[in-house]
Amino acid sequence: TDFDLTLHNGRIVTAEADFIGDIGIADGVITAISTTLPAGRRAIDATGRLAMPGGIDSHCHVEQLSSMGVLCADDWHSASISAAYGGNTTIVPFAAQHRGQSLRQVADAYAASAAEKSVIDYSYHLIISDPTPETLNRDLPELIRAGITSFKVFMTYDKLKLDDRQLLDVFAIAAREGALPMVHAENNDVISWIARHLLAAGHTAPKYHAVSHDPIAESEATQRAISLAAVLEVPVLIVHVSTQGGAQAIHAAQTLGAPVYGETCPHYLLLTAEDIDIPGVEGAKFCCSPPPRDPASQQALWQSLNSGTLALLSSDHAPYRYDESGKLPAGDATTFKQIANGLPGLEVRMPLLFSEGVRTGRLSLQQFVALTSTNHARMYGLHPKKGTLSVGADADIAVWDPEKAVTLRAADLHDAVGYTPYEGLEITGWPTTVISRGEVIIDDGALHAERGRGRFIARGLPAPLQKTREISPRAALLRKIFPAVIEP
Ligand code: URP
Ligand code: ZN
Ligand code: ZN
Ligand code: ZN
């Protein structure tokens, strides 16, 4: 009962519980949770506020080169600060391999930069775009064993996409080594076929980005990714689901007992393709892949979050400034094909879900915690160190004022992007105190966190791979014969 820090009389909400009480912290971990605790060396009165696990944003792009060669506006320092202001205590962005690059070298450089700059704890996923024998046989297994237990692969973008045979290769490694594959599921040929004919017909405005990314490109690729994963009976996570068809494919697989998981993002709940349809090129601010859809899709996605079909709400923060360093290509011959893809959202992810999800009654507070923190910890091997409030867990806590009214303004956010798709939106609820490993890093709008204080978290086995499930003799044979041959 010798606490460095205590939180008193807060409404403690986790994915499992909801009660008024105190939290005691010593040496960076939670050492007591009870109805009343003696005050520690520092004591915070949380009366009228919510004490919840710090958010985990497991899909964000930081200090990364896009497939078009555009560098993110946020580095590990600005991204981690922005994340912290939005109630996050852990981020998991991507070390991206581009073709011709050594996965090991990419990962090591990324890790070094994170260690130097991040103000909150972190891990990272890998992006695999060049599954050479060296990548598959050496680098990827070694990195997985070092605690990088997830990787993303793309079915679209000419310079990143894997074909079906390559997807099977990386899925086989995931099954053998214990990693979770994350798939960007859009049919590349459908998108490029539509785009080519749109451009030839003179349809170049940003709004045609959404036309080219037809919903069927997503549902078809989602179905195919699920099928390919089923060949080897390996778990798979479909990221940034934006359509009812995508969500339905995931739900259908889950109904059959397949280990298939889904993620969506705030912009698919709150924006539509209409937001892109503004005069000039300003619609570029809303161009991401997949694109925002329509009200029926929004409805389906809220429903899927509520039912558990989609387990994760991530930002997919892809920070590009609205200028020639980011969104817009140099010169004036802009077509929708030249716009950097992605929206900022690291800082507003949780406040948006709180205001638009919890306060509207679409989701419970406990679902909010699961969707923004606990499920991410389980999905990516961070639980129970992260993602929950329990004795022994890291003291990563966001204290929210559920009544705080905020008008979103890019000027008030802490990323390096300079605009927000939600400019002027009035929301209610904001994290006012953020605690990372027992240190108060955000307090009433002020940052108290040194560059580089964040720690790398070596991740364990993702929960989808922990469950001992029966593998059919067919899948067992297919896993066993791999990787006898990996042809270039
Ligand atoms: O448009 C997006 N989402 N850009 C970021 C990269 C990705 O595909 O997640
Ligand atoms: Zn993606
Ligand atoms: Zn992304
Ligand atoms: Zn202070």
mmCIF file with all atom_site columns, C-alpha atoms and ligand atoms in Angstrom, residues 42 440 442-444 446-448, ligand 4:
data_model
loop_
_atom_site.group_PDB
_atom_site.id
_atom_site.type_symbol
_atom_site.label_atom_id
_atom_site.label_alt_id
_atom_site.label_comp_id
_atom_site.label_asym_id
_atom_site.label_entity_id
_atom_site.label_seq_id
_atom_site.pdbx_PDB_ins_code
_atom_site.Cartn_x
_atom_site.Cartn_y
_atom_site.Cartn_z
_atom_site.occupancy
_atom_site.B_iso_or_equiv
_atom_site.pdbx_formal_charge
_atom_site.auth_seq_id
_atom_site.auth_comp_id
_atom_site.auth_asym_id
_atom_site.auth_atom_id
_atom_site.pdbx_PDB_model_num
ATOM   1 C  CA . ARG A 1 42  ? 0.533  11.919 -5.867  1.00 0.00 ? 42  ARG A CA 1
ATOM   2 C  CA . VAL A 1 440 ? 1.025  11.491 -15.929 1.00 0.00 ? 440 VAL A CA 1
ATOM   3 C  CA . ILE A 1 442 ? -1.037 14.574 -20.377 1.00 0.00 ? 442 ILE A CA 1
ATOM   4 C  CA . ASP A 1 443 ? -2.686 16.776 -17.813 1.00 0.00 ? 443 ASP A CA 1
ATOM   5 C  CA . ASP A 1 444 ? -5.200 19.488 -18.650 1.00 0.00 ? 444 ASP A CA 1
ATOM   6 C  CA . ALA A 1 446 ? -0.182 19.984 -21.147 1.00 0.00 ? 446 ALA A CA 1
ATOM   7 C  CA . LEU A 1 447 ? 2.334  17.354 -22.227 1.00 0.00 ? 447 LEU A CA 1
ATOM   8 C  CA . HIS A 1 448 ? 4.792  15.952 -19.672 1.00 0.00 ? 448 HIS A CA 1
HETATM 9 ZN ZN . ZN  B 2 .   ? 0.851  19.039 -15.077 1.00 0.00 ? 4   ZN  B ZN 1
#
